[in-house]
Short mmCIF file of C-alpha atoms and ligand atoms in Angstrom, two decimals:
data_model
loop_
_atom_site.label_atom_id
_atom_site.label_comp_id
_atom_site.label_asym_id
_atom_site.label_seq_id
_atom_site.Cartn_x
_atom_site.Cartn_y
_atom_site.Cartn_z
CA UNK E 1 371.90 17.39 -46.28
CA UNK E 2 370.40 18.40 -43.20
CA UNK E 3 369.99 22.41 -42.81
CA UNK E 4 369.89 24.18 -40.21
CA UNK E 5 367.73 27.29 -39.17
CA UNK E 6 370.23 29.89 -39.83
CA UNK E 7 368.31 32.68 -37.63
CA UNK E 8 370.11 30.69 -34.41
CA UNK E 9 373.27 31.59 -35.72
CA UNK E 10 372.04 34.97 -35.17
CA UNK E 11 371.83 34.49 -31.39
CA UNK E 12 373.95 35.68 -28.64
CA UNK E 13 376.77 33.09 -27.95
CA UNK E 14 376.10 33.00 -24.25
CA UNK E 15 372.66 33.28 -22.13
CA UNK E 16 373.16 35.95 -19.28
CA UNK E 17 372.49 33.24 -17.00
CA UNK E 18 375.17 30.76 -17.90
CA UNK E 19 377.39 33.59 -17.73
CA UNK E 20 376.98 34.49 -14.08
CA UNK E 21 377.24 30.95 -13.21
CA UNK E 22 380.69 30.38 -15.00
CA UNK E 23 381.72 33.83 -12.75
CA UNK E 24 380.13 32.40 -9.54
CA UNK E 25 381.69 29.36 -10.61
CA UNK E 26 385.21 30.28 -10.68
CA UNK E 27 384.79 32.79 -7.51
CA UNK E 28 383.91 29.97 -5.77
CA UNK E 29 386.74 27.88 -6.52
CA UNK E 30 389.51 30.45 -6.03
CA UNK E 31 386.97 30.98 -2.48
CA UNK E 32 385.98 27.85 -1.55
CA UNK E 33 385.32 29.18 2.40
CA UNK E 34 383.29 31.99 1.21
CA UNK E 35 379.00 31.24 1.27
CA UNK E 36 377.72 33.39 -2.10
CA UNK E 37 374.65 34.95 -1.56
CA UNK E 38 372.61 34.58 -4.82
CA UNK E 39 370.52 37.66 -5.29
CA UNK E 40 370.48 37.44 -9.33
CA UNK E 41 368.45 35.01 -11.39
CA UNK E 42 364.63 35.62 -10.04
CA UNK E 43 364.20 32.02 -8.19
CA UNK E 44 362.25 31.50 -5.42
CA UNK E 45 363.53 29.96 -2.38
CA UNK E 46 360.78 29.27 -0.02
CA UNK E 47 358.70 26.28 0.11
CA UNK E 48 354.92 25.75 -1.61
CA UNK E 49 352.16 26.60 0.37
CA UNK E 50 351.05 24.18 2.47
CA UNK E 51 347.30 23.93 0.99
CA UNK E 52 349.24 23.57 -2.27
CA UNK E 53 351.27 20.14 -1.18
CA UNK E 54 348.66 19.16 0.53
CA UNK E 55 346.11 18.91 -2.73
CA UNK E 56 349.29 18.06 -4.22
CA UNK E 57 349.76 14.66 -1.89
CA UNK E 58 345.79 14.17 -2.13
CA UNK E 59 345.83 14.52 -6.11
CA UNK E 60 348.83 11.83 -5.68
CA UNK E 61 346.97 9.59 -4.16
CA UNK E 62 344.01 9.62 -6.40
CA UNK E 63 346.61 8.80 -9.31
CA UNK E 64 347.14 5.55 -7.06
CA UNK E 65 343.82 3.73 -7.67
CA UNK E 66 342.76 2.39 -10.90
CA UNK E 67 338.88 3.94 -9.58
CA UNK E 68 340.06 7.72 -9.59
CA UNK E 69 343.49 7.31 -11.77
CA UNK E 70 343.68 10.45 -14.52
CA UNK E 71 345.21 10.03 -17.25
CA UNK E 72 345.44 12.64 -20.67
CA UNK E 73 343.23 15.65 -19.26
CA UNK E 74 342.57 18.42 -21.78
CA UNK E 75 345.06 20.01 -23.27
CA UNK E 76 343.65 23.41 -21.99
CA UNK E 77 343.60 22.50 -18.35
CA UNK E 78 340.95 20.94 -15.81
CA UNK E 79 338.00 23.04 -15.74
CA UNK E 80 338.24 23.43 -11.76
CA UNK E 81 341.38 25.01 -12.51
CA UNK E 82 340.70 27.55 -15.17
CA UNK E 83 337.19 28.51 -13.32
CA UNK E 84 339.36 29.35 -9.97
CA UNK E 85 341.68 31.16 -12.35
CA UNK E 86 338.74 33.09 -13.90
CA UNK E 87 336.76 33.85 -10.91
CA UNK E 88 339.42 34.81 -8.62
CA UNK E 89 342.45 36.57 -10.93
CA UNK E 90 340.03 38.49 -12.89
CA UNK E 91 336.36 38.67 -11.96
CA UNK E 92 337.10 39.71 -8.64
CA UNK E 93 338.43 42.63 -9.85
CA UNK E 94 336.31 43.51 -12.23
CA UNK E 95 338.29 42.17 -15.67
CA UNK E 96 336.01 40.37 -17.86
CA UNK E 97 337.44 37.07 -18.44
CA UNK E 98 335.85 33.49 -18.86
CA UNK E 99 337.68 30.09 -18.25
CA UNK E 100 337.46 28.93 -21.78
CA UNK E 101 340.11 31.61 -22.46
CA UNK E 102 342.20 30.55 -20.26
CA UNK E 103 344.91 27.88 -21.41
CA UNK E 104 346.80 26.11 -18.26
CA UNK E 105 350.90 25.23 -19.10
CA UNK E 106 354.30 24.40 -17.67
CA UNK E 107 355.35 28.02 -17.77
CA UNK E 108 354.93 31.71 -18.61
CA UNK E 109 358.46 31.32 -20.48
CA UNK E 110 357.19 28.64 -22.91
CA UNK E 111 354.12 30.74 -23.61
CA UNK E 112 355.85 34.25 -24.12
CA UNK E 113 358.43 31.97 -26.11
CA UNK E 114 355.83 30.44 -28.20
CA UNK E 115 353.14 32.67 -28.59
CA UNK E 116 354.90 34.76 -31.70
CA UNK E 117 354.73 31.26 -33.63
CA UNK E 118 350.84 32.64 -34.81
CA UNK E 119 352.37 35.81 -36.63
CA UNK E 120 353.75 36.28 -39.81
CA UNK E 121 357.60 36.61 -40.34
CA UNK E 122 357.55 39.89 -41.58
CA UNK E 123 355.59 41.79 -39.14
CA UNK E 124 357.32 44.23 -36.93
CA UNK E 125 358.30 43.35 -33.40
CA UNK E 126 358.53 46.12 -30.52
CA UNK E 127 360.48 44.66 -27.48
CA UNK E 128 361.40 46.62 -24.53
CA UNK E 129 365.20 47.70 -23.97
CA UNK E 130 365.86 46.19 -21.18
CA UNK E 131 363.94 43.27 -21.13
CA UNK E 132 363.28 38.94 -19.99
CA UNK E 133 365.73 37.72 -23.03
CA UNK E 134 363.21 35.29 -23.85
CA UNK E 135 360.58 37.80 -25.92
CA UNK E 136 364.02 38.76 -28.33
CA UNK E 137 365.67 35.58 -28.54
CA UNK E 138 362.13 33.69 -29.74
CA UNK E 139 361.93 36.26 -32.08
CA UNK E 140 365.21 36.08 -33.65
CA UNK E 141 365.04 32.17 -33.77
CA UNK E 142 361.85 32.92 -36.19
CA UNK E 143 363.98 34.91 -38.12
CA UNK E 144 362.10 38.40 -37.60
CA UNK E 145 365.53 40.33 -37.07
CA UNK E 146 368.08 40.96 -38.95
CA UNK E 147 371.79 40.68 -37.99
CA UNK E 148 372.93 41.72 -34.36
CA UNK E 149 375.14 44.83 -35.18
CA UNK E 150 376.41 47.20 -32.39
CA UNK E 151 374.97 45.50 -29.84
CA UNK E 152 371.12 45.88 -31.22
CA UNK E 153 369.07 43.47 -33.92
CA UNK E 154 368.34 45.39 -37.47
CA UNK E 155 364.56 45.17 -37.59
CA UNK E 156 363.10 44.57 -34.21
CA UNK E 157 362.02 48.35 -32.25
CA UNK E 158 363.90 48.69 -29.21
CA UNK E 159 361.71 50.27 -26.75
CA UNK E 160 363.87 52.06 -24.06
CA UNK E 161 363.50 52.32 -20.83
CA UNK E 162 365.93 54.73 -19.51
CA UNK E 163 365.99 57.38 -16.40
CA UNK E 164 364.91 59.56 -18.61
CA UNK E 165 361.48 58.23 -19.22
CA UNK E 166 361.22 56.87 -16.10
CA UNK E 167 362.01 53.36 -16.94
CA UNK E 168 358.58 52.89 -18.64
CA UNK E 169 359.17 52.70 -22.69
CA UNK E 170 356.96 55.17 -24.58
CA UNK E 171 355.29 54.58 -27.61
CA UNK E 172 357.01 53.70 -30.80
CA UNK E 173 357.44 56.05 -33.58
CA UNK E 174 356.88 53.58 -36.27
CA UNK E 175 354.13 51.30 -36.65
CA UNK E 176 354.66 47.96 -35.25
CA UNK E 177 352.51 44.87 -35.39
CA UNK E 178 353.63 43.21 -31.86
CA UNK E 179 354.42 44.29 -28.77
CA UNK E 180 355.70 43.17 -25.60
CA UNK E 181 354.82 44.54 -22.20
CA UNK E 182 355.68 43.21 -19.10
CA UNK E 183 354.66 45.16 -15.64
CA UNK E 184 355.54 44.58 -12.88
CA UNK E 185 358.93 44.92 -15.19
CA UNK E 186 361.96 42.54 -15.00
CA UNK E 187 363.92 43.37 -14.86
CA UNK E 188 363.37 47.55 -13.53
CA UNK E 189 360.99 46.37 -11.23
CA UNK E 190 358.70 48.88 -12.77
CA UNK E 191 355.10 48.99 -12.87
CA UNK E 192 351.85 50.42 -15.14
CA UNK E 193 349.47 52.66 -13.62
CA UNK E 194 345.67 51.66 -15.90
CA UNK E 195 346.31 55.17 -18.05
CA UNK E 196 349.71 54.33 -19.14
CA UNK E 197 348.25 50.57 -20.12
CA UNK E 198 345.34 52.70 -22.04
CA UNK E 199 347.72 54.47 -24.02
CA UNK E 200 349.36 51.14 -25.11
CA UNK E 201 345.81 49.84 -25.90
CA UNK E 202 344.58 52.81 -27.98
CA UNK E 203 347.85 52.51 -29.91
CA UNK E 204 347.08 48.92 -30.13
CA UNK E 205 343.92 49.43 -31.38
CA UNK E 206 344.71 52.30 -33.78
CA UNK E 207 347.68 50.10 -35.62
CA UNK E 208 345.56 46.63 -35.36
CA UNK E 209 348.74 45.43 -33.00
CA UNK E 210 348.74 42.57 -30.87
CA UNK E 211 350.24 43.96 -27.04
CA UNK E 212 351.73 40.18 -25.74
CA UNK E 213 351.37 41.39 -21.58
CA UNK E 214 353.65 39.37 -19.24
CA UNK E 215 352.39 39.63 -15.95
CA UNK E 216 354.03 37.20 -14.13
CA UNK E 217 354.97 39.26 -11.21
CA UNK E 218 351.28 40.81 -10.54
CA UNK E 219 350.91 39.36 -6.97
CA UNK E 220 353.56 41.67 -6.33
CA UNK E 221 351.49 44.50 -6.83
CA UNK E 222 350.20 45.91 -3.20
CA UNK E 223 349.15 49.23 -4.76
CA UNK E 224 345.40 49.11 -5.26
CA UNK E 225 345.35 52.05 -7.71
CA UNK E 226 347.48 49.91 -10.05
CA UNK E 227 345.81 47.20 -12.15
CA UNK E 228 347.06 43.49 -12.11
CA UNK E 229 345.75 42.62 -15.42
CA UNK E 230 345.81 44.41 -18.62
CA UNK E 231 341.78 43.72 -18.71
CA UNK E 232 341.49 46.16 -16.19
CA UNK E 233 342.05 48.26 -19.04
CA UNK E 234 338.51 49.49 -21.02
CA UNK E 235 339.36 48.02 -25.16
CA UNK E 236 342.15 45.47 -23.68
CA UNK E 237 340.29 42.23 -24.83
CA UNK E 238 340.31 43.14 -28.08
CA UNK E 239 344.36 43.60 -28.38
CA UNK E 240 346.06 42.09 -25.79
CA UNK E 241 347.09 38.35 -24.76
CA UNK E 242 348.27 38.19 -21.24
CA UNK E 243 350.54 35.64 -19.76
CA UNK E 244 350.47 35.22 -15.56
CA UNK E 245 351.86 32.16 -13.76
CA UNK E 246 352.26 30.21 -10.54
CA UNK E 247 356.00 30.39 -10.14
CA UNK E 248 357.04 33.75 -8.56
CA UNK E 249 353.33 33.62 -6.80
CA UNK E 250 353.18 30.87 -5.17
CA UNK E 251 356.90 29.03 -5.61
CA UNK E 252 356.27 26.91 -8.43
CA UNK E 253 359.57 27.43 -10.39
CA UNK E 254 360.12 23.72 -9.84
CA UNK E 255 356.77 22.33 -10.32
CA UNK E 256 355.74 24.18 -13.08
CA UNK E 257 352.15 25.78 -13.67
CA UNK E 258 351.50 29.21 -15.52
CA UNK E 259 348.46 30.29 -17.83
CA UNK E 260 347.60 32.11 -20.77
CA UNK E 261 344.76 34.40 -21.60
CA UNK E 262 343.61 34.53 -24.75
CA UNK E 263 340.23 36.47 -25.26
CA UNK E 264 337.98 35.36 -27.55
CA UNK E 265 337.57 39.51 -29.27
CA UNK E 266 341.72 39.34 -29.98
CA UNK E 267 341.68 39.02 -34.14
CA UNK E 268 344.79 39.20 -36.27
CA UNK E 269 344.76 39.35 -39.81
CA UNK E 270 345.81 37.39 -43.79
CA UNK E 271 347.57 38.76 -46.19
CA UNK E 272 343.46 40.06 -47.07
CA UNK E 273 343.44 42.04 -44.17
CA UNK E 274 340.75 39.11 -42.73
CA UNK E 275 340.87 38.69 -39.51
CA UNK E 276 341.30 35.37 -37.53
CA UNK E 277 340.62 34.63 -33.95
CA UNK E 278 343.51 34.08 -31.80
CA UNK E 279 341.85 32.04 -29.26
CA UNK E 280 341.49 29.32 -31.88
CA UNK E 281 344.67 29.69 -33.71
CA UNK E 282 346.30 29.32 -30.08
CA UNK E 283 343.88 26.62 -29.24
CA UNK E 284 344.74 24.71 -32.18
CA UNK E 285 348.90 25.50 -31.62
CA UNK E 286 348.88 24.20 -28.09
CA UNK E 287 346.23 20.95 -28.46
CA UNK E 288 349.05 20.50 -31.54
CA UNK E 289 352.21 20.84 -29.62
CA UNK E 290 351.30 20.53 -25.37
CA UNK E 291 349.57 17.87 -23.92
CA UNK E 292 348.76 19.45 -20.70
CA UNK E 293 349.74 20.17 -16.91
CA UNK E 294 349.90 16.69 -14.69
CA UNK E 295 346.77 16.77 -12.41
CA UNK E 296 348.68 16.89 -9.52
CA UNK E 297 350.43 19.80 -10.43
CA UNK E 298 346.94 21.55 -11.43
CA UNK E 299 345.67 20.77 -8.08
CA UNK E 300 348.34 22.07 -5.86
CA UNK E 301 348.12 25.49 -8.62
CA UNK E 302 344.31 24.95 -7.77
CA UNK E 303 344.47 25.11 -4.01
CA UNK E 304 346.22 29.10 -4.59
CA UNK E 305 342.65 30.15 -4.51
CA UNK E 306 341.53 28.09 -1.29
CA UNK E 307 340.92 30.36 1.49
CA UNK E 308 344.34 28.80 3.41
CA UNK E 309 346.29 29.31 -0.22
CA UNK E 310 344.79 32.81 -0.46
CA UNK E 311 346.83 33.49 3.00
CA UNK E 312 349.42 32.02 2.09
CA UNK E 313 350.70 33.01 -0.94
CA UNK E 314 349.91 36.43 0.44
CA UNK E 315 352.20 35.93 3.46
CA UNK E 316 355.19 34.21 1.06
CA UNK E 317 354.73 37.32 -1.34
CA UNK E 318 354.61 39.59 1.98
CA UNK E 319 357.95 37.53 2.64
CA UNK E 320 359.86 38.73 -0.47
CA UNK E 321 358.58 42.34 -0.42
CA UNK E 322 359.96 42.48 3.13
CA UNK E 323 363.65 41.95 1.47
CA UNK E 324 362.83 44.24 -1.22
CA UNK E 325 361.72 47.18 1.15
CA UNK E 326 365.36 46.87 2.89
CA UNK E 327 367.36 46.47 -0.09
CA UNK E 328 365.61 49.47 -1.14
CA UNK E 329 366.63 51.31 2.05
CA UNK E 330 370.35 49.97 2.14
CA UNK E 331 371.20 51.29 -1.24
CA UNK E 332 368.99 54.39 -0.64
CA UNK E 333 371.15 55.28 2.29
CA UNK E 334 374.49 53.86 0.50
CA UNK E 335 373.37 56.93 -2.21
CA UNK E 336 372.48 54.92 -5.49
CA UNK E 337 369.56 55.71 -7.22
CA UNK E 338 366.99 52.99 -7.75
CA UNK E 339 363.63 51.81 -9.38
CA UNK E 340 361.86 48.48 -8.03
CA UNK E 341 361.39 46.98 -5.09
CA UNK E 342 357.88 48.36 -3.88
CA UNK E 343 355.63 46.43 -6.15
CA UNK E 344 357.67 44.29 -7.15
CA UNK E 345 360.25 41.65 -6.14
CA UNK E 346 363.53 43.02 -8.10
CA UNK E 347 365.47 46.47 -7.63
CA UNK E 348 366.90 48.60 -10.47
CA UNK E 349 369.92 49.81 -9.12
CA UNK E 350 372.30 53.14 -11.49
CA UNK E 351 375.49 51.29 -10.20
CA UNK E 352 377.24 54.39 -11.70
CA UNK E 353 379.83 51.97 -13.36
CA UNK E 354 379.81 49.17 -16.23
CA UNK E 355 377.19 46.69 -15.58
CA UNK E 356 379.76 43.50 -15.54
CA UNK E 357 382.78 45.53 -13.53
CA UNK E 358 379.87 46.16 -10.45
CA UNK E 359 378.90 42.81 -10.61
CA UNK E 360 382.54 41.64 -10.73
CA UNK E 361 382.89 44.01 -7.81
CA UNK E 362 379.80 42.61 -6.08
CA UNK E 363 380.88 39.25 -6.40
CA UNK E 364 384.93 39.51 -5.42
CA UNK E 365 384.29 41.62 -2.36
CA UNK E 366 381.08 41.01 -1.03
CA UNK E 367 380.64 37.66 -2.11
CA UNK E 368 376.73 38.53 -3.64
CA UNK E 369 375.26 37.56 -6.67
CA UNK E 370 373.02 40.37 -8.85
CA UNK E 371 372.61 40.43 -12.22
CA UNK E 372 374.56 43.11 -14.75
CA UNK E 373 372.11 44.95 -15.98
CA UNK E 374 373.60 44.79 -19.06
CA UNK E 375 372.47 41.72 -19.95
CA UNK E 376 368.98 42.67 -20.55
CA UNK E 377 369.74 44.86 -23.24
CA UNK E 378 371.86 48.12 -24.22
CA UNK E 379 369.72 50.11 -22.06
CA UNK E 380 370.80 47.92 -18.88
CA UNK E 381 374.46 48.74 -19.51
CA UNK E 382 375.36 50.08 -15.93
CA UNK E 383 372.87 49.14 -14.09
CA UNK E 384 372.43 45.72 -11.96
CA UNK E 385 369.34 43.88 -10.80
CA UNK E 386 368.64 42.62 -6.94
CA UNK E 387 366.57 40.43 -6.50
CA UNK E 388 364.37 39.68 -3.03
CA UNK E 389 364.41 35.99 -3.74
CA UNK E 390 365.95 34.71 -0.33
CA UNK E 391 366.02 34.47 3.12
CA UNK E 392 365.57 37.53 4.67
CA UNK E 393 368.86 36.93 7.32
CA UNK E 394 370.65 36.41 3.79
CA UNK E 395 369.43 39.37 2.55
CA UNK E 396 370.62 41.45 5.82
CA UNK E 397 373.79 39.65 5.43
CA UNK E 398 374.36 40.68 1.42
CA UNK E 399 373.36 44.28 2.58
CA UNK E 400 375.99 44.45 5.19
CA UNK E 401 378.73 43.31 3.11
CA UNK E 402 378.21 44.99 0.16
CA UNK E 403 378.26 48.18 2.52
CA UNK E 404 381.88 47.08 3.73
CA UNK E 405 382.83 46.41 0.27
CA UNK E 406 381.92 49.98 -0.70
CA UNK E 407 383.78 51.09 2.31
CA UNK E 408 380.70 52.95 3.59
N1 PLP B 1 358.10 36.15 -17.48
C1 PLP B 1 358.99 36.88 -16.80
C2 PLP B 1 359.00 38.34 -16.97
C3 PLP B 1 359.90 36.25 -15.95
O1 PLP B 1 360.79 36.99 -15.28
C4 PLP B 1 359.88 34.85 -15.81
C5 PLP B 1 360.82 34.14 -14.94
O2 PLP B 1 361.75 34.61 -14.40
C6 PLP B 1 358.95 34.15 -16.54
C7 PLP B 1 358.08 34.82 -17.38
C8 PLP B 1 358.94 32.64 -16.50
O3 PLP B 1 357.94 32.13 -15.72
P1 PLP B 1 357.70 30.57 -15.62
O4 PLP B 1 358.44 30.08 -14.44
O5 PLP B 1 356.21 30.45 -15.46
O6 PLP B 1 358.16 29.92 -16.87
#
């Protein structure tokens, strides 16, 4: 008889995102004159760079002759790619990392997905409260929690983020073995200054953890005083693994290109207490499983750090903070407190109600799409998510109605 892994039974019935659609869905058959804005799952809407389509056309082209076809490349990614990576995401700034520890894939959310397949089963898993579902979900399907009772796992550490602290978690109070971090935050919009990212590595380092860093909204960061990478952290390389990716930086939610660092100093350890190196534990897990990024793909990610890509993607990101700074001030001057929105591309609005009933409101009068906070954890529950993924008429458009709908 085939079995099943029972941990899936442990999962949620319904992903947060299927849920809003199925709303949106039925709004906009009961409304079938009203145009939704969609200012809730974190898509992009504006077109690649051009440098990028243009090396993605060339690299096309090349695949078109038998002289310069490409077929398999390595697993890990073309050199010219990871050696861009290196020199301009961390060098530049002063974080010590070579292209052999970088590992080129389809996506940030298959690597934070993946990445806890290296640890044991019985280790203990810290995850932020609210958080990107995909960190507590992998983790469950691996069968490191327990059962899903009042509205928390048994077994995993909830970090919260709450008012209260500021919406940045504080340390755990047990020992744990993994953590998550993700800064700029989705969903608060959040972000780490380098001695709040010590304190996570010291703790790291003192409890021979593993901090998994999601950083896929860094090129949101405008602040210089704040670091982009977790390396910019004295110790980091020796505890943390830190995903980035193309998507929110440079549009690539539809074509696909992220990376993974794994530093060569980042041990964890046998049953012994011996310790292993990650880099070729994850080396061997994706040459096993992932058989690389097309070319093409790796050569439009490439052209990001062309001089033309550089102003670019600077201009696009430039774009989206432009809609964040005037949700910020519409809701400021509508009298909700927020978090977000300056560093970052999403706003963490206290909608002063249930999460679901605001966005039901949101939705029915105003015809705009956020996400319930709620859905990112207990901690989210009243609270909603905006999101400066559009147009910026649209977004002056949502902001207008969603003043009429509050009567203001
Ligand atoms: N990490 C975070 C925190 C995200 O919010 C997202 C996407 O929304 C991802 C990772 C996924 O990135 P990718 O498109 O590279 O899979």
């Amino acid at each position: 008889m085939i079995k099943i892994n029972e941990s899936y039974l442990k999962l949620q019935a319904s992903y947060l995102f299927s849920d809003i659609a199925k709303r949106v869905a039925a709004f906009q058959e009961a409304n079938p004159e009203m145009e939704v804005i969609k200012l809730g799952i974190g898509d992009v809407t504006r077109a690649l760079p051009k440098a990028c389509t243009e090396a993605f056309h060339a690299a096309v082209d090349e695949m078109a002759t038998d002289a310069s076809f490409r077929g398999y490349g390595p697993e890990q990614g073309y050199d010219f790619l990871r050696e861009a990576i290196a020199e301009n995401d961390f060098k530049a700034r002063g974080a010590d990392v070579a292209a052999d520890e970088i590992f080129v894939s389809d996506g940030a959310k298959c690597d934070t997905g993946n990445f806890q397949e290296l640890f044991g089963t019985d280790i203990k898993v810290a995850i932020p409260d609210p958080v990107y579902p995909v960190y507590l979900d992998t983790n469950v399907m691996a069968g490191r929690s327990g059962d899903f009772t009042d509205g928390r796992y048994e077994n995993i550490v909830y970090l919260d983020s709450t008012k209260e602290n500021g919406f940045i978690p504080d340390l755990p109070k047990e020992p744990v073995d993994l953590i998550y971090l993700c800064f700029p935050n989705n969903p608060t919009g959040t972000t780490a200054s380098k001695e709040l990212l010590k304190k996570w590595v010291d703790y790291a380092k003192a409890n021979k953890a593993l901090i998994l860093f999601d950083a896929a909204y860094e090129s949101f960061i405008t602040d210089d005083s704040l670091p982009r990478s977790i390396y910019e952290v004295e110790g980091a390389r020796e505890v943390a693994v830190e995903f980035r990716s193309f998507s929110k930086t440079a549009g690539f939610t539809g074509t696909r290109c992220a990376f993974t660092v794994v530093p060569k100093e980042c041990m964890a350890y046998d049953e012994a207490g011996n310790a292993h190196s990650l880099h070729s534990l994850w080396n061997r897990r994706h040459c096993t499983k992932f058989n690389g990024v097309s070319y093409p793909v790796q050569k439009a990610a490439a052209a990001v750090y062309s001089e033309a890509g550089k102003a670019e993607v600077k201009e696009l990101v430039e774009y989206y903070l432009n809609n964040a700074a005037l949700i910020r001030k519409e809701i400021a001057a509508l009298g909700y407190d927020f978090v977000g929105g300056d560093n970052s591309p999403y706003i963490w609005i206290d909608g002063k109600t249930d999460s679901w009933e605001f966005f039901d409101m949101l939705l029915n009068k105003a015809g705009v799409v956020c996400t319930p906070g709620a859905g990112f954890g207990g901690c989210g529950q009243g609270y909603i998510r905006i999101s400066a993924f559009n147009s910026y008429e649209n977004v002056e458009k949502a902001m207008g109605r969603i003043k009429e709908a509050l009567g203001k």
